[in-house]
PDB file of C-alpha atoms in Angstrom:
ATOM      1  CA  UNK A   1       0.000   0.000   0.000  1.00  0.00           C
ATOM      2  CA  UNK A   2       0.936   3.673  -0.213  1.00  0.00           C
ATOM      3  CA  UNK A   3       1.787   3.946   3.483  1.00  0.00           C
ATOM      4  CA  UNK A   4       4.217   1.061   3.170  1.00  0.00           C
ATOM      5  CA  UNK A   5       5.927   2.665   0.188  1.00  0.00           C
ATOM      6  CA  UNK A   6       6.247   5.956   2.082  1.00  0.00           C
ATOM      7  CA  UNK A   7       7.724   4.077   5.039  1.00  0.00           C
ATOM      8  CA  UNK A   8      10.355   2.557   2.731  1.00  0.00           C
ATOM      9  CA  UNK A   9      11.333   5.834   1.075  1.00  0.00           C
ATOM     10  CA  UNK A  10      11.486   8.114   4.114  1.00  0.00           C
ATOM     11  CA  UNK A  11      14.357   6.402   6.035  1.00  0.00           C
ATOM     12  CA  UNK A  12      16.468   6.227   2.867  1.00  0.00           C
ATOM     13  CA  UNK A  13      16.020   9.936   2.184  1.00  0.00           C
ATOM     14  CA  UNK A  14      16.760  10.810   5.821  1.00  0.00           C
ATOM     15  CA  UNK A  15      19.991   8.800   5.866  1.00  0.00           C
ATOM     16  CA  UNK A  16      21.052  10.255   2.511  1.00  0.00           C
ATOM     17  CA  UNK A  17      20.450  13.758   3.873  1.00  0.00           C
ATOM     18  CA  UNK A  18      22.491  13.117   7.007  1.00  0.00           C
ATOM     19  CA  UNK A  19      25.601  11.419   5.590  1.00  0.00           C
ATOM     20  CA  UNK A  20      28.362  13.710   4.372  1.00  0.00           C
ATOM     21  CA  UNK A  21      29.376  11.638   1.333  1.00  0.00           C
ATOM     22  CA  UNK A  22      26.573  12.137  -1.188  1.00  0.00           C
ATOM     23  CA  UNK A  23      27.241   9.051  -3.333  1.00  0.00           C
ATOM     24  CA  UNK A  24      24.288   8.436  -5.628  1.00  0.00           C
ATOM     25  CA  UNK A  25      24.168   4.713  -4.804  1.00  0.00           C
ATOM     26  CA  UNK A  26      23.110   5.545  -1.240  1.00  0.00           C
ATOM     27  CA  UNK A  27      19.803   6.990  -2.442  1.00  0.00           C
ATOM     28  CA  UNK A  28      19.182   4.512  -5.277  1.00  0.00           C
ATOM     29  CA  UNK A  29      16.933   2.342  -3.091  1.00  0.00           C
ATOM     30  CA  UNK A  30      14.490   5.254  -2.911  1.00  0.00           C
ATOM     31  CA  UNK A  31      14.057   5.461  -6.690  1.00  0.00           C
ATOM     32  CA  UNK A  32      11.322   2.821  -6.922  1.00  0.00           C
ATOM     33  CA  UNK A  33       9.146   3.987  -3.987  1.00  0.00           C
ATOM     34  CA  UNK A  34       9.445   7.650  -5.023  1.00  0.00           C
ATOM     35  CA  UNK A  35       8.528   6.793  -8.612  1.00  0.00           C
ATOM     36  CA  UNK A  36       5.566   4.794  -7.385  1.00  0.00           C
ATOM     37  CA  UNK A  37       4.320   7.665  -5.207  1.00  0.00           C
ATOM     38  CA  UNK A  38       4.628  10.128  -8.097  1.00  0.00           C
ATOM     39  CA  UNK A  39       2.789   7.784 -10.473  1.00  0.00           C
ATOM     40  CA  UNK A  40       0.139   7.147  -7.810  1.00  0.00           C
ATOM     41  CA  UNK A  41      -0.581  10.863  -7.446  1.00  0.00           C
ATOM     42  CA  UNK A  42      -0.577  11.497 -11.206  1.00  0.00           C
ATOM     43  CA  UNK A  43      -3.049   8.650 -11.674  1.00  0.00           C
ATOM     44  CA  UNK A  44      -5.383  10.259  -9.156  1.00  0.00           C
ATOM     45  CA  UNK A  45      -4.921  13.619 -10.852  1.00  0.00           C
ATOM     46  CA  UNK A  46      -5.674  12.327 -14.354  1.00  0.00           C
ATOM     47  CA  UNK A  47      -8.695  10.380 -13.103  1.00  0.00           C
ATOM     48  CA  UNK A  48     -10.135  13.554 -11.608  1.00  0.00           C
ATOM     49  CA  UNK A  49      -9.901  12.250  -8.033  1.00  0.00           C
ATOM     50  CA  UNK A  50      -7.441  15.013  -7.083  1.00  0.00           C
ATOM     51  CA  UNK A  51      -7.429  18.693  -7.963  1.00  0.00           C
ATOM     52  CA  UNK A  52      -4.412  20.746  -8.941  1.00  0.00           C
ATOM     53  CA  UNK A  53      -4.047  23.814  -6.720  1.00  0.00           C
ATOM     54  CA  UNK A  54      -1.525  26.420  -5.628  1.00  0.00           C
ATOM     55  CA  UNK A  55      -0.097  23.832  -3.206  1.00  0.00           C
ATOM     56  CA  UNK A  56       1.334  21.996  -6.210  1.00  0.00           C
ATOM     57  CA  UNK A  57       2.062  25.083  -8.292  1.00  0.00           C
ATOM     58  CA  UNK A  58       4.297  26.789  -5.725  1.00  0.00           C
ATOM     59  CA  UNK A  59       6.708  23.818  -5.273  1.00  0.00           C
ATOM     60  CA  UNK A  60       6.787  23.219  -9.034  1.00  0.00           C
ATOM     61  CA  UNK A  61       7.708  26.841  -9.768  1.00  0.00           C
ATOM     62  CA  UNK A  62      10.171  27.093  -6.877  1.00  0.00           C
ATOM     63  CA  UNK A  63      12.022  23.870  -7.615  1.00  0.00           C
ATOM     64  CA  UNK A  64      11.946  24.463 -11.380  1.00  0.00           C
ATOM     65  CA  UNK A  65      13.414  27.956 -11.122  1.00  0.00           C
ATOM     66  CA  UNK A  66      15.984  26.822  -8.554  1.00  0.00           C
ATOM     67  CA  UNK A  67      17.197  23.948 -10.757  1.00  0.00           C
ATOM     68  CA  UNK A  68      17.291  25.840 -14.048  1.00  0.00           C
ATOM     69  CA  UNK A  69      18.828  29.020 -12.611  1.00  0.00           C
ATOM     70  CA  UNK A  70      21.406  27.040 -10.648  1.00  0.00           C
ATOM     71  CA  UNK A  71      22.463  25.103 -13.741  1.00  0.00           C
ATOM     72  CA  UNK A  72      22.487  28.247 -15.886  1.00  0.00           C
ATOM     73  CA  UNK A  73      24.698  30.052 -13.353  1.00  0.00           C
ATOM     74  CA  UNK A  74      26.976  27.021 -13.172  1.00  0.00           C
ATOM     75  CA  UNK A  75      27.343  26.884 -16.956  1.00  0.00           C
ATOM     76  CA  UNK A  76      28.035  30.625 -17.087  1.00  0.00           C
ATOM     77  CA  UNK A  77      30.686  30.214 -14.394  1.00  0.00           C
ATOM     78  CA  UNK A  78      32.347  27.348 -16.279  1.00  0.00           C
ATOM     79  CA  UNK A  79      32.343  29.382 -19.485  1.00  0.00           C
ATOM     80  CA  UNK A  80      34.120  32.274 -17.740  1.00  0.00           C
ATOM     81  CA  UNK A  81      36.380  30.577 -15.194  1.00  0.00           C
ATOM     82  CA  UNK A  82      39.172  33.101 -15.778  1.00  0.00           C
ATOM     83  CA  UNK A  83      36.931  35.905 -14.508  1.00  0.00           C
ATOM     84  CA  UNK A  84      36.201  34.131 -11.216  1.00  0.00           C
ATOM     85  CA  UNK A  85      39.554  32.408 -10.561  1.00  0.00           C
ATOM     86  CA  UNK A  86      40.844  35.288  -8.404  1.00  0.00           C
ATOM     87  CA  UNK A  87      37.969  34.792  -5.939  1.00  0.00           C
ATOM     88  CA  UNK A  88      38.673  31.076  -5.404  1.00  0.00           C
ATOM     89  CA  UNK A  89      40.733  30.378  -2.285  1.00  0.00           C
ATOM     90  CA  UNK A  90      41.101  26.614  -2.719  1.00  0.00           C
ATOM     91  CA  UNK A  91      44.297  25.938  -4.693  1.00  0.00           C
ATOM     92  CA  UNK A  92      43.095  22.536  -5.882  1.00  0.00           C
ATOM     93  CA  UNK A  93      39.790  23.927  -7.188  1.00  0.00           C
ATOM     94  CA  UNK A  94      41.622  26.764  -8.899  1.00  0.00           C
ATOM     95  CA  UNK A  95      43.994  24.342 -10.634  1.00  0.00           C
ATOM     96  CA  UNK A  96      41.113  22.077 -11.671  1.00  0.00           C
ATOM     97  CA  UNK A  97      39.544  24.992 -13.522  1.00  0.00           C
ATOM     98  CA  UNK A  98      42.640  25.269 -15.737  1.00  0.00           C
ATOM     99  CA  UNK A  99      41.513  22.153 -17.626  1.00  0.00           C
ATOM    100  CA  UNK A 100      40.759  22.798 -21.282  1.00  0.00           C
ATOM    101  CA  UNK A 101      37.021  22.360 -21.772  1.00  0.00           C
ATOM    102  CA  UNK A 102      35.173  23.631 -24.824  1.00  0.00           C
ATOM    103  CA  UNK A 103      31.795  25.184 -24.071  1.00  0.00           C
ATOM    104  CA  UNK A 104      29.366  26.535 -26.651  1.00  0.00           C
ATOM    105  CA  UNK A 105      26.612  29.135 -26.535  1.00  0.00           C
ATOM    106  CA  UNK A 106      24.013  26.405 -27.108  1.00  0.00           C
ATOM    107  CA  UNK A 107      24.803  24.832 -23.718  1.00  0.00           C
ATOM    108  CA  UNK A 108      22.822  27.581 -22.025  1.00  0.00           C
ATOM    109  CA  UNK A 109      19.763  26.651 -24.096  1.00  0.00           C
ATOM    110  CA  UNK A 110      19.296  23.404 -22.129  1.00  0.00           C
ATOM    111  CA  UNK A 111      18.140  24.973 -18.817  1.00  0.00           C
ATOM    112  CA  UNK A 112      16.361  27.768 -20.728  1.00  0.00           C
ATOM    113  CA  UNK A 113      14.329  25.297 -22.793  1.00  0.00           C
ATOM    114  CA  UNK A 114      13.355  23.369 -19.670  1.00  0.00           C
ATOM    115  CA  UNK A 115      12.279  26.564 -17.910  1.00  0.00           C
ATOM    116  CA  UNK A 116      10.105  27.498 -20.908  1.00  0.00           C
ATOM    117  CA  UNK A 117       8.476  24.056 -20.825  1.00  0.00           C
ATOM    118  CA  UNK A 118       7.693  24.491 -17.106  1.00  0.00           C
ATOM    119  CA  UNK A 119       5.957  27.800 -17.785  1.00  0.00           C
ATOM    120  CA  UNK A 120       4.040  26.103 -20.611  1.00  0.00           C
ATOM    121  CA  UNK A 121       2.870  23.510 -18.083  1.00  0.00           C
ATOM    122  CA  UNK A 122       1.696  26.288 -15.773  1.00  0.00           C
ATOM    123  CA  UNK A 123      -0.280  27.847 -18.634  1.00  0.00           C
ATOM    124  CA  UNK A 124      -1.976  24.550 -19.491  1.00  0.00           C
ATOM    125  CA  UNK A 125      -3.075  23.784 -15.925  1.00  0.00           C
ATOM    126  CA  UNK A 126      -5.505  26.738 -15.463  1.00  0.00           C
ATOM    127  CA  UNK A 127      -6.996  25.897 -18.865  1.00  0.00           C
ATOM    128  CA  UNK A 128      -7.934  22.436 -17.514  1.00  0.00           C
ATOM    129  CA  UNK A 129      -5.571  20.688 -19.916  1.00  0.00           C
ATOM    130  CA  UNK A 130      -4.296  18.512 -17.074  1.00  0.00           C
ATOM    131  CA  UNK A 131      -3.343  15.505 -19.165  1.00  0.00           C
ATOM    132  CA  UNK A 132      -1.398  17.613 -21.683  1.00  0.00           C
ATOM    133  CA  UNK A 133       0.375  19.432 -18.839  1.00  0.00           C
ATOM    134  CA  UNK A 134       1.370  16.172 -17.156  1.00  0.00           C
ATOM    135  CA  UNK A 135       2.661  14.658 -20.401  1.00  0.00           C
ATOM    136  CA  UNK A 136       4.622  17.809 -21.205  1.00  0.00           C
ATOM    137  CA  UNK A 137       6.155  17.875 -17.733  1.00  0.00           C
ATOM    138  CA  UNK A 138       7.214  14.209 -17.905  1.00  0.00           C
ATOM    139  CA  UNK A 139       8.611  14.403 -21.451  1.00  0.00           C
ATOM    140  CA  UNK A 140      10.441  17.709 -20.932  1.00  0.00           C
ATOM    141  CA  UNK A 141      11.930  16.491 -17.636  1.00  0.00           C
ATOM    142  CA  UNK A 142      13.181  13.286 -19.269  1.00  0.00           C
ATOM    143  CA  UNK A 143      14.705  15.225 -22.177  1.00  0.00           C
ATOM    144  CA  UNK A 144      16.279  17.734 -19.778  1.00  0.00           C
ATOM    145  CA  UNK A 145      17.920  15.056 -17.639  1.00  0.00           C
ATOM    146  CA  UNK A 146      19.241  13.170 -20.683  1.00  0.00           C
ATOM    147  CA  UNK A 147      20.566  16.371 -22.260  1.00  0.00           C
ATOM    148  CA  UNK A 148      22.380  17.219 -19.032  1.00  0.00           C
ATOM    149  CA  UNK A 149      23.901  13.747 -18.738  1.00  0.00           C
ATOM    150  CA  UNK A 150      24.953  13.723 -22.393  1.00  0.00           C
ATOM    151  CA  UNK A 151      26.152  17.279 -22.988  1.00  0.00           C
ATOM    152  CA  UNK A 152      26.918  18.989 -19.667  1.00  0.00           C
ATOM    153  CA  UNK A 153      28.052  16.381 -17.131  1.00  0.00           C
ATOM    154  CA  UNK A 154      30.959  15.069 -19.295  1.00  0.00           C
ATOM    155  CA  UNK A 155      32.291  18.633 -19.555  1.00  0.00           C
ATOM    156  CA  UNK A 156      32.078  19.178 -15.802  1.00  0.00           C
ATOM    157  CA  UNK A 157      33.839  15.842 -15.279  1.00  0.00           C
ATOM    158  CA  UNK A 158      36.841  17.150 -17.199  1.00  0.00           C
ATOM    159  CA  UNK A 159      37.386  19.685 -14.436  1.00  0.00           C
ATOM    160  CA  UNK A 160      36.937  17.283 -11.554  1.00  0.00           C
ATOM    161  CA  UNK A 161      38.857  14.135 -12.451  1.00  0.00           C
ATOM    162  CA  UNK A 162      39.751  13.844 -16.132  1.00  0.00           C
ATOM    163  CA  UNK A 163      43.478  14.227 -15.372  1.00  0.00           C
ATOM    164  CA  UNK A 164      43.237  11.489 -12.736  1.00  0.00           C
ATOM    165  CA  UNK A 165      41.395   9.098 -15.043  1.00  0.00           C
ATOM    166  CA  UNK A 166      43.814   9.859 -17.884  1.00  0.00           C
ATOM    167  CA  UNK A 167      46.725   8.932 -15.593  1.00  0.00           C
ATOM    168  CA  UNK A 168      45.072   5.679 -14.512  1.00  0.00           C
ATOM    169  CA  UNK A 169      44.150   4.648 -18.055  1.00  0.00           C
ATOM    170  CA  UNK A 170      47.529   5.410 -19.615  1.00  0.00           C
ATOM    171  CA  UNK A 171      50.412   5.469 -17.142  1.00  0.00           C
ATOM    172  CA  UNK A 172      49.411   2.695 -14.743  1.00  0.00           C
ATOM    173  CA  UNK A 173      46.913   0.651 -16.768  1.00  0.00           C
ATOM    174  CA  UNK A 174      47.585  -3.094 -16.893  1.00  0.00           C
ATOM    175  CA  UNK A 175      50.664  -2.782 -14.664  1.00  0.00           C
ATOM    176  CA  UNK A 176      51.235  -5.083 -11.664  1.00  0.00           C
ATOM    177  CA  UNK A 177      51.517  -2.240  -9.175  1.00  0.00           C
ATOM    178  CA  UNK A 178      50.045  -0.659  -6.081  1.00  0.00           C
ATOM    179  CA  UNK A 179      48.016   2.544  -6.460  1.00  0.00           C
ATOM    180  CA  UNK A 180      47.397   4.734  -3.425  1.00  0.00           C
ATOM    181  CA  UNK A 181      45.609   8.004  -2.784  1.00  0.00           C
ATOM    182  CA  UNK A 182      46.954  10.558  -0.313  1.00  0.00           C
ATOM    183  CA  UNK A 183      44.669  13.022   1.432  1.00  0.00           C
ATOM    184  CA  UNK A 184      41.433  11.973  -0.259  1.00  0.00           C
ATOM    185  CA  UNK A 185      39.259   8.926  -0.886  1.00  0.00           C
ATOM    186  CA  UNK A 186      38.462   7.553  -4.314  1.00  0.00           C
ATOM    187  CA  UNK A 187      37.333   4.373  -6.043  1.00  0.00           C
ATOM    188  CA  UNK A 188      38.591   5.543  -9.441  1.00  0.00           C
ATOM    189  CA  UNK A 189      41.892   3.658  -9.299  1.00  0.00           C
ATOM    190  CA  UNK A 190      40.094   0.373  -8.612  1.00  0.00           C
ATOM    191  CA  UNK A 191      38.112   0.684 -11.836  1.00  0.00           C
ATOM    192  CA  UNK A 192      40.082   2.650 -14.430  1.00  0.00           C
ATOM    193  CA  UNK A 193      43.559   1.172 -13.839  1.00  0.00           C
ATOM    194  CA  UNK A 194      42.398  -2.351 -14.790  1.00  0.00           C
ATOM    195  CA  UNK A 195      45.231  -3.937 -12.870  1.00  0.00           C
ATOM    196  CA  UNK A 196      46.100  -7.590 -13.616  1.00  0.00           C
ATOM    197  CA  UNK A 197      45.774 -10.150 -10.847  1.00  0.00           C
ATOM    198  CA  UNK A 198      48.763 -10.155  -8.458  1.00  0.00           C
ATOM    199  CA  UNK A 199      51.388 -12.828  -9.029  1.00  0.00           C
ATOM    200  CA  UNK A 200      52.401 -15.070  -6.148  1.00  0.00           C
ATOM    201  CA  UNK A 201      56.116 -14.740  -6.931  1.00  0.00           C
ATOM    202  CA  UNK A 202      56.093 -10.914  -7.102  1.00  0.00           C
ATOM    203  CA  UNK A 203      58.316  -9.377  -4.457  1.00  0.00           C
ATOM    204  CA  UNK A 204      56.629  -6.633  -2.459  1.00  0.00           C
ATOM    205  CA  UNK A 205      59.919  -4.764  -2.204  1.00  0.00           C
ATOM    206  CA  UNK A 206      60.288  -4.612  -5.992  1.00  0.00           C
ATOM    207  CA  UNK A 207      56.680  -3.788  -6.746  1.00  0.00           C
ATOM    208  CA  UNK A 208      55.904  -0.512  -8.463  1.00  0.00           C
ATOM    209  CA  UNK A 209      53.990   1.992  -6.353  1.00  0.00           C
ATOM    210  CA  UNK A 210      52.010   4.972  -7.639  1.00  0.00           C
ATOM    211  CA  UNK A 211      50.576   7.645  -5.359  1.00  0.00           C
ATOM    212  CA  UNK A 212      47.987  10.239  -6.359  1.00  0.00           C
ATOM    213  CA  UNK A 213      47.532  13.445  -4.365  1.00  0.00           C
ATOM    214  CA  UNK A 214      45.870  16.817  -4.703  1.00  0.00           C
ATOM    215  CA  UNK A 215      48.165  19.797  -5.142  1.00  0.00           C
ATOM    216  CA  UNK A 216      47.213  21.160  -1.722  1.00  0.00           C
ATOM    217  CA  UNK A 217      47.826  17.805   0.007  1.00  0.00           C
ATOM    218  CA  UNK A 218      51.359  17.015  -1.159  1.00  0.00           C
ATOM    219  CA  UNK A 219      52.685  17.439   2.389  1.00  0.00           C
ATOM    220  CA  UNK A 220      50.994  14.188   3.318  1.00  0.00           C
ATOM    221  CA  UNK A 221      53.011  12.363   0.648  1.00  0.00           C
ATOM    222  CA  UNK A 222      56.296  13.946   1.719  1.00  0.00           C
ATOM    223  CA  UNK A 223      55.587  13.112   5.374  1.00  0.00           C
ATOM    224  CA  UNK A 224      55.537   9.403   4.553  1.00  0.00           C
ATOM    225  CA  UNK A 225      59.335   9.495   4.037  1.00  0.00           C
ATOM    226  CA  UNK A 226      59.231   6.973   1.229  1.00  0.00           C
ATOM    227  CA  UNK A 227      61.420   6.935  -1.837  1.00  0.00           C
ATOM    228  CA  UNK A 228      58.846   8.597  -4.096  1.00  0.00           C
ATOM    229  CA  UNK A 229      59.493  11.063  -6.876  1.00  0.00           C
ATOM    230  CA  UNK A 230      57.028  13.314  -8.614  1.00  0.00           C
ATOM    231  CA  UNK A 231      56.105  12.231 -12.140  1.00  0.00           C
ATOM    232  CA  UNK A 232      54.076  15.266 -13.218  1.00  0.00           C
ATOM    233  CA  UNK A 233      51.209  17.590 -12.292  1.00  0.00           C
ATOM    234  CA  UNK A 234      48.024  18.297 -14.197  1.00  0.00           C
ATOM    235  CA  UNK A 235      44.848  20.243 -13.363  1.00  0.00           C
ATOM    236  CA  UNK A 236      45.471  20.152  -9.622  1.00  0.00           C
ATOM    237  CA  UNK A 237      46.504  16.482  -9.442  1.00  0.00           C
ATOM    238  CA  UNK A 238      50.051  15.395  -8.520  1.00  0.00           C
ATOM    239  CA  UNK A 239      51.317  11.919  -9.435  1.00  0.00           C
ATOM    240  CA  UNK A 240      54.198  10.120  -7.713  1.00  0.00           C
ATOM    241  CA  UNK A 241      56.043   6.850  -8.210  1.00  0.00           C
ATOM    242  CA  UNK A 242      58.918   4.968  -6.517  1.00  0.00           C
TER     243      UNK A 242
END
């Protein structure tokens, strides 16, 4: 029943809100109950058992404007990183923004088009075109999310960890070695390095070691007093080897 679905979703959302590491897998268990609750309400709405009112309009407008304006501001910031670099105090973040990413003027059309579709939904609702408004909202939201994942997220990823992934896929890929991170946590090296299985006759003393650190955390590598030398730096990342 609906109460049971709500009971399943609420604890997941509460835990996801409390934990500091916002990994998407933590909230994935809430996808099905939340989707069910949304479909349940829309079914009532389309069957005429529920009425659309300002109680639904206000959250829709507020959340829609917040999402589209936030993304638009983010895209504008990424397109003009040189103008904002002086205001950034974090050295690692500042170095990450030096990555070469090619933005176009059409990128800003994605949040703008979604905002226009939301206002179209709001125009259809007072005219009693509930079904058309619901279909437009669902279709435009799906297209917006897919456009973001396809066109915007890969560009943002180039700032955050493209240099790290490039290092793992080229320098250390397929090597029988140890890969460590210093000063931060990551699962990237477990996936992108594609290390071969360890050999039983491999000496630990002779094994190759790679260490990845952020440019503002290199002191933690030097404090280990190991025979490591710096390979190179790129976009805020520093790579070491023995």
